[in-house]
PDB file of C-alpha atoms in Angstrom:
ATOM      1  CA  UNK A   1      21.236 -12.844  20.475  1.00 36.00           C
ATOM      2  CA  UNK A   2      20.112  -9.740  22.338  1.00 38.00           C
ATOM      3  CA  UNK A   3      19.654  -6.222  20.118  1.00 37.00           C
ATOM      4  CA  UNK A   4      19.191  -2.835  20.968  1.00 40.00           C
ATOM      5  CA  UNK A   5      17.771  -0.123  18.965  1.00 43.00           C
ATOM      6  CA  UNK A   6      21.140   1.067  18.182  1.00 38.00           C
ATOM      7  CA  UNK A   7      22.563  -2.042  17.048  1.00 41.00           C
ATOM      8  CA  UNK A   8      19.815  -3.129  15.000  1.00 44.00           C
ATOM      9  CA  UNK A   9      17.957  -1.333  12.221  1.00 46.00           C
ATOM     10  CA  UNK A  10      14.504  -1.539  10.514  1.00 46.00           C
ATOM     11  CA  UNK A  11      15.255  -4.358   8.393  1.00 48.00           C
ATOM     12  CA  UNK A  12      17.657  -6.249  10.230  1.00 50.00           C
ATOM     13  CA  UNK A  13      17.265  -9.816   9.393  1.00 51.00           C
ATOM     14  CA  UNK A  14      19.312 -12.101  11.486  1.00 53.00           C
ATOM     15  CA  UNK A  15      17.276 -14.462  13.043  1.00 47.00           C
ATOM     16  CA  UNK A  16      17.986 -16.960  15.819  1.00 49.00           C
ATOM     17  CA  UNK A  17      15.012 -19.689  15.089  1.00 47.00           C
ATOM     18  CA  UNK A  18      13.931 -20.769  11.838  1.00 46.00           C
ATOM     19  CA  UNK A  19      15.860 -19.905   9.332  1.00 46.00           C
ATOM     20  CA  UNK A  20      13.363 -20.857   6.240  1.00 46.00           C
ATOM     21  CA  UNK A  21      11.964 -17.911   3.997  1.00 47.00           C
ATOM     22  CA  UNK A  22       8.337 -18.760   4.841  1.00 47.00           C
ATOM     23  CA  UNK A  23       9.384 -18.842   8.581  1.00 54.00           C
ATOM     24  CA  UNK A  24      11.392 -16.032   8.960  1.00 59.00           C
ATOM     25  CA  UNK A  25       9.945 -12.778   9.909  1.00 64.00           C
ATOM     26  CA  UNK A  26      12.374 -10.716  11.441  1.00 71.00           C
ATOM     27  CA  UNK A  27      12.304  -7.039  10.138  1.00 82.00           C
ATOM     28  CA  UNK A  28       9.890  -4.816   8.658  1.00 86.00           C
ATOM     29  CA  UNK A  29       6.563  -6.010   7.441  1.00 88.00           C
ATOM     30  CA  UNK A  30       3.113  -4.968   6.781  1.00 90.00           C
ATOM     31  CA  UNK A  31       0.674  -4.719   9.306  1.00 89.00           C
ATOM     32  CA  UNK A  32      -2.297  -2.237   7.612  1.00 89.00           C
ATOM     33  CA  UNK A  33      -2.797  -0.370   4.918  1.00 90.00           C
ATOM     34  CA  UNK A  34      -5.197   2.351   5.494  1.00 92.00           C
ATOM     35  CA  UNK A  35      -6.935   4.695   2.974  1.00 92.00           C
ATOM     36  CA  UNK A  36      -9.159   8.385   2.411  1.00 94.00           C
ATOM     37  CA  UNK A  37     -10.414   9.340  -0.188  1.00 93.00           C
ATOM     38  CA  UNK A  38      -8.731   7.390  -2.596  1.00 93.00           C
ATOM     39  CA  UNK A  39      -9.893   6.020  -6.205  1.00 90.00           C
ATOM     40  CA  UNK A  40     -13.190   4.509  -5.394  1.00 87.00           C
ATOM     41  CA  UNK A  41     -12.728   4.564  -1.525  1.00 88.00           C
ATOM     42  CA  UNK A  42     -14.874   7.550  -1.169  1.00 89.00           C
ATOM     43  CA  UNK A  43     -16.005   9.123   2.563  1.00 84.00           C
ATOM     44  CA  UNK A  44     -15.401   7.272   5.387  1.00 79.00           C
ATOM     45  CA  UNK A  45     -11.732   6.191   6.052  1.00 81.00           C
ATOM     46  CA  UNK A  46     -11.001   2.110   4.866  1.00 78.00           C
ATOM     47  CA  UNK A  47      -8.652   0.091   6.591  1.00 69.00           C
ATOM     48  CA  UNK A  48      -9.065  -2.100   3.491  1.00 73.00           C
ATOM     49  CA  UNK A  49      -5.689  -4.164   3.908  1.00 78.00           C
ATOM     50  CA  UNK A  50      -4.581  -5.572   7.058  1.00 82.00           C
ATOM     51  CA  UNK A  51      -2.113  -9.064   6.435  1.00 86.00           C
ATOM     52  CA  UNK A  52      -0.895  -8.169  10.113  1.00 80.00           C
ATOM     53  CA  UNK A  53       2.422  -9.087   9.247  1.00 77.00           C
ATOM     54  CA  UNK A  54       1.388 -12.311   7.322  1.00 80.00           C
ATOM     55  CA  UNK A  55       2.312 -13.734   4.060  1.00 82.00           C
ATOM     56  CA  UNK A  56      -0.935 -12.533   2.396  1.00 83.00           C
ATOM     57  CA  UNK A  57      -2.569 -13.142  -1.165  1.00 84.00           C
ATOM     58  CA  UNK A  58      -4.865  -9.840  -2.485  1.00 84.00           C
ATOM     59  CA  UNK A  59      -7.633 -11.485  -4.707  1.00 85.00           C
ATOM     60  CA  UNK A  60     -11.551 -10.257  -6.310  1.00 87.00           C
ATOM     61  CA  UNK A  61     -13.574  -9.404  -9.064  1.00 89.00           C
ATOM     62  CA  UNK A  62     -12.376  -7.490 -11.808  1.00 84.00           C
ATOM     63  CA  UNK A  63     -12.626  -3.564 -10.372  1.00 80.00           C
ATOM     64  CA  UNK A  64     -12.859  -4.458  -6.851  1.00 82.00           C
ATOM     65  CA  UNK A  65      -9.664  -2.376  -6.104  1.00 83.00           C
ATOM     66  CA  UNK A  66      -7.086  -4.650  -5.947  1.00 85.00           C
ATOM     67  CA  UNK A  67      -4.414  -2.268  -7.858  1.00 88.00           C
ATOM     68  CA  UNK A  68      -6.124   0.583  -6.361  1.00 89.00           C
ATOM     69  CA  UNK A  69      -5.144  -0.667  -3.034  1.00 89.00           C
ATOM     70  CA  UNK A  70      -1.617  -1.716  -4.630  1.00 90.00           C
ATOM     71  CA  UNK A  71      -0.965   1.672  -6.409  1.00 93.00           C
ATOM     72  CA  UNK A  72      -2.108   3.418  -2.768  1.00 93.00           C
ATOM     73  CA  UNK A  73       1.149   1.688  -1.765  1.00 93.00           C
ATOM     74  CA  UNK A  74       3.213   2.212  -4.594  1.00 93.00           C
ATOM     75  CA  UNK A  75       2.489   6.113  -3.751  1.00 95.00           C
ATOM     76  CA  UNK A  76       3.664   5.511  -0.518  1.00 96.00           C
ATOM     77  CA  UNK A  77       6.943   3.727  -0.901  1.00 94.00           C
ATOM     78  CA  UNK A  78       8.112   4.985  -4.265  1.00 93.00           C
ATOM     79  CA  UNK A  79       9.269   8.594  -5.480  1.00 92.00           C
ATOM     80  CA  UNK A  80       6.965  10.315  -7.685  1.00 90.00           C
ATOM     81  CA  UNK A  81       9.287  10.413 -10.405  1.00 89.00           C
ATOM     82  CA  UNK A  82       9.251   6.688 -10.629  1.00 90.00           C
ATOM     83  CA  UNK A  83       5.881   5.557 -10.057  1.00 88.00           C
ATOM     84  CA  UNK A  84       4.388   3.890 -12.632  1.00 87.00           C
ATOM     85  CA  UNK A  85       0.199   2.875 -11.104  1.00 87.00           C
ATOM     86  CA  UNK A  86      -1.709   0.294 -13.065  1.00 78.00           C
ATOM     87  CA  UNK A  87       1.252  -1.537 -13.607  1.00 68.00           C
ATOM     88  CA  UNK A  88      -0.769  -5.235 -14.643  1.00 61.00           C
ATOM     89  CA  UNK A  89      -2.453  -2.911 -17.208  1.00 60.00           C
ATOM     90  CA  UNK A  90       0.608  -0.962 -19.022  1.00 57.00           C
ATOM     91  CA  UNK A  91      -0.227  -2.637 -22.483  1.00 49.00           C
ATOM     92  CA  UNK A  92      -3.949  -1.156 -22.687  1.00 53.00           C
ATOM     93  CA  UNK A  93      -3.829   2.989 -22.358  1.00 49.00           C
ATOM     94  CA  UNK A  94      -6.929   3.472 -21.917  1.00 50.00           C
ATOM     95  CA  UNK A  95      -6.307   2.292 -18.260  1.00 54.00           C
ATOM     96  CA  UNK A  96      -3.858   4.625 -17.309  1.00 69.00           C
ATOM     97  CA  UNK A  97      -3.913   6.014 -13.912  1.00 82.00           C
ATOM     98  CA  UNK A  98      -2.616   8.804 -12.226  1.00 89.00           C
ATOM     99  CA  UNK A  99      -2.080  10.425  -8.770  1.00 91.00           C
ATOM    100  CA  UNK A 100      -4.916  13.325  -9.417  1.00 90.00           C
ATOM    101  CA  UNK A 101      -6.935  10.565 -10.805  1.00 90.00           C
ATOM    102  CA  UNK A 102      -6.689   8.362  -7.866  1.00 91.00           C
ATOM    103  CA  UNK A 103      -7.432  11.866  -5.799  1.00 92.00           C
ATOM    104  CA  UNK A 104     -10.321  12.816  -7.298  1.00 91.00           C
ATOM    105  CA  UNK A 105     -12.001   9.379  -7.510  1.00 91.00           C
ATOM    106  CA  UNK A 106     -12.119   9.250 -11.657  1.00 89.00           C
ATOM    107  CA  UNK A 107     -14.218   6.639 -13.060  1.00 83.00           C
ATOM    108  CA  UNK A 108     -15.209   5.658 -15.969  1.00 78.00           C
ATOM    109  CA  UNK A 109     -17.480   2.222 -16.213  1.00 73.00           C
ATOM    110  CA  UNK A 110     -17.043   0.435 -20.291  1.00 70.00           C
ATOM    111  CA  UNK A 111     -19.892   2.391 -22.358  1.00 68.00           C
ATOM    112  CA  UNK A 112     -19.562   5.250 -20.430  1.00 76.00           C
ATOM    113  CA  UNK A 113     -18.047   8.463 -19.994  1.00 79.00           C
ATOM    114  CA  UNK A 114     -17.400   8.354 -16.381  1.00 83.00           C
ATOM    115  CA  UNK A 115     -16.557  11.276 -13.774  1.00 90.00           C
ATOM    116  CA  UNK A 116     -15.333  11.610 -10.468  1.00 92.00           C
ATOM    117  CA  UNK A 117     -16.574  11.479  -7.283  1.00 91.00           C
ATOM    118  CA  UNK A 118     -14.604  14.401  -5.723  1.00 92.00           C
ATOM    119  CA  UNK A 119     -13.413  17.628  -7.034  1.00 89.00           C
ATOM    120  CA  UNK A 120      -9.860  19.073  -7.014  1.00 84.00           C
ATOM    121  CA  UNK A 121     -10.325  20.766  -3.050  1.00 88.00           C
ATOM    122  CA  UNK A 122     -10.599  17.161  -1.955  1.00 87.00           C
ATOM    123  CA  UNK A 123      -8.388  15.845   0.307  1.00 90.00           C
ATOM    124  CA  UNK A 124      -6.906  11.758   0.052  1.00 93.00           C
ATOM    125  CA  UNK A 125      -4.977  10.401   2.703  1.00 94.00           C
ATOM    126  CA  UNK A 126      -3.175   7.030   2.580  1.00 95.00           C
ATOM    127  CA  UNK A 127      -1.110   5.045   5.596  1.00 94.00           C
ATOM    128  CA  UNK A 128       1.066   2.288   5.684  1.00 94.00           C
ATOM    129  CA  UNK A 129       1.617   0.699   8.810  1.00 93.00           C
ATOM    130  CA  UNK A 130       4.690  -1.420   9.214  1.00 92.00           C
ATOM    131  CA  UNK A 131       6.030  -4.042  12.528  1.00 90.00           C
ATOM    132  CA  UNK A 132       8.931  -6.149  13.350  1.00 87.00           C
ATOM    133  CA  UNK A 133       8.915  -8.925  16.053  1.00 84.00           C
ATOM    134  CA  UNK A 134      10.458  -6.603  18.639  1.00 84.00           C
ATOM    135  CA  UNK A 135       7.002  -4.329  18.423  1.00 84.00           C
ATOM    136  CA  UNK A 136       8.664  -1.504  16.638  1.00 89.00           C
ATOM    137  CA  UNK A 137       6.387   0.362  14.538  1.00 92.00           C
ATOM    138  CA  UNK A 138       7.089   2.526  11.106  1.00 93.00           C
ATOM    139  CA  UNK A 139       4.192   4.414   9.800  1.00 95.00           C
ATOM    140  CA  UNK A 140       4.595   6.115   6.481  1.00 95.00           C
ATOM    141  CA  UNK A 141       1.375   8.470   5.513  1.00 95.00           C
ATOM    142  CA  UNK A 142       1.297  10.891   3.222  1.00 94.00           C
TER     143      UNK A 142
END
């Protein structure tokens, strides 16, 4: 089967060779996740997720930034009204985390009072970078 780019759209997902849900990956997936000054990610810019369009597992220590990186996409692909960050951790409030708290880098280690590790001029930047098999790309940053 032959597509253009006016036939076919971001997530089409016919596919002409294998067929099974591990195999198939036609459409839209994720290639990198990229992110600035966000939560503990402090400085220098962290291309800290990068499946490159593979099935991928995220795994680590307890506050290595596994949601962080999660909720850093969650911010990109969901509106604000309905983002909901820290989702593994809704039953225990003292966990909850925000958009200005994943700006300004808020911490808070057990036994402490914590702080942040940028003020409210700082600037965070996050980017998703998505591929299909035809080498379109669809970069989302905000």
């Amino acid at each position: 089967m032959i597509y253009s780019d006016v036939e076919s759209n971001l997530f089409d997902m016919n596919n002409t060779g294998d067929t099974t849900l591990l195999g198939n990956k036609l459409g839209m997936r994720l290639k990198r996740v990229e992110v600035y000054n966000w939560g503990a990610y402090d400085g220098t810019p962290y291309a800290v997720f990068t499946p490159n369009r593979e099935n991928t597992m995220i795994y680590g220590n307890s506050g290595s930034g596994k949601t962080t990186l999660l909720d850093a996409l969650i911010t990109l692909l969901i509106s604000k009204r309905k983002r909901k960050y820290n989702k593994a951790a809704e039953a225990d409030s003292k966990r909850d985390r925000s958009f200005e708290a994943y700006v300004r880098g808020t911490y808070a280690p057990k036994g402490t009072e914590g702080g942040s590790l940028r003020d409210d001029s700082s600037t965070s930047c996050l980017l998703a970078v998505f591929s299909d098999t035809y080498n379109r790309v669809l970069s989302i940053a905000q």
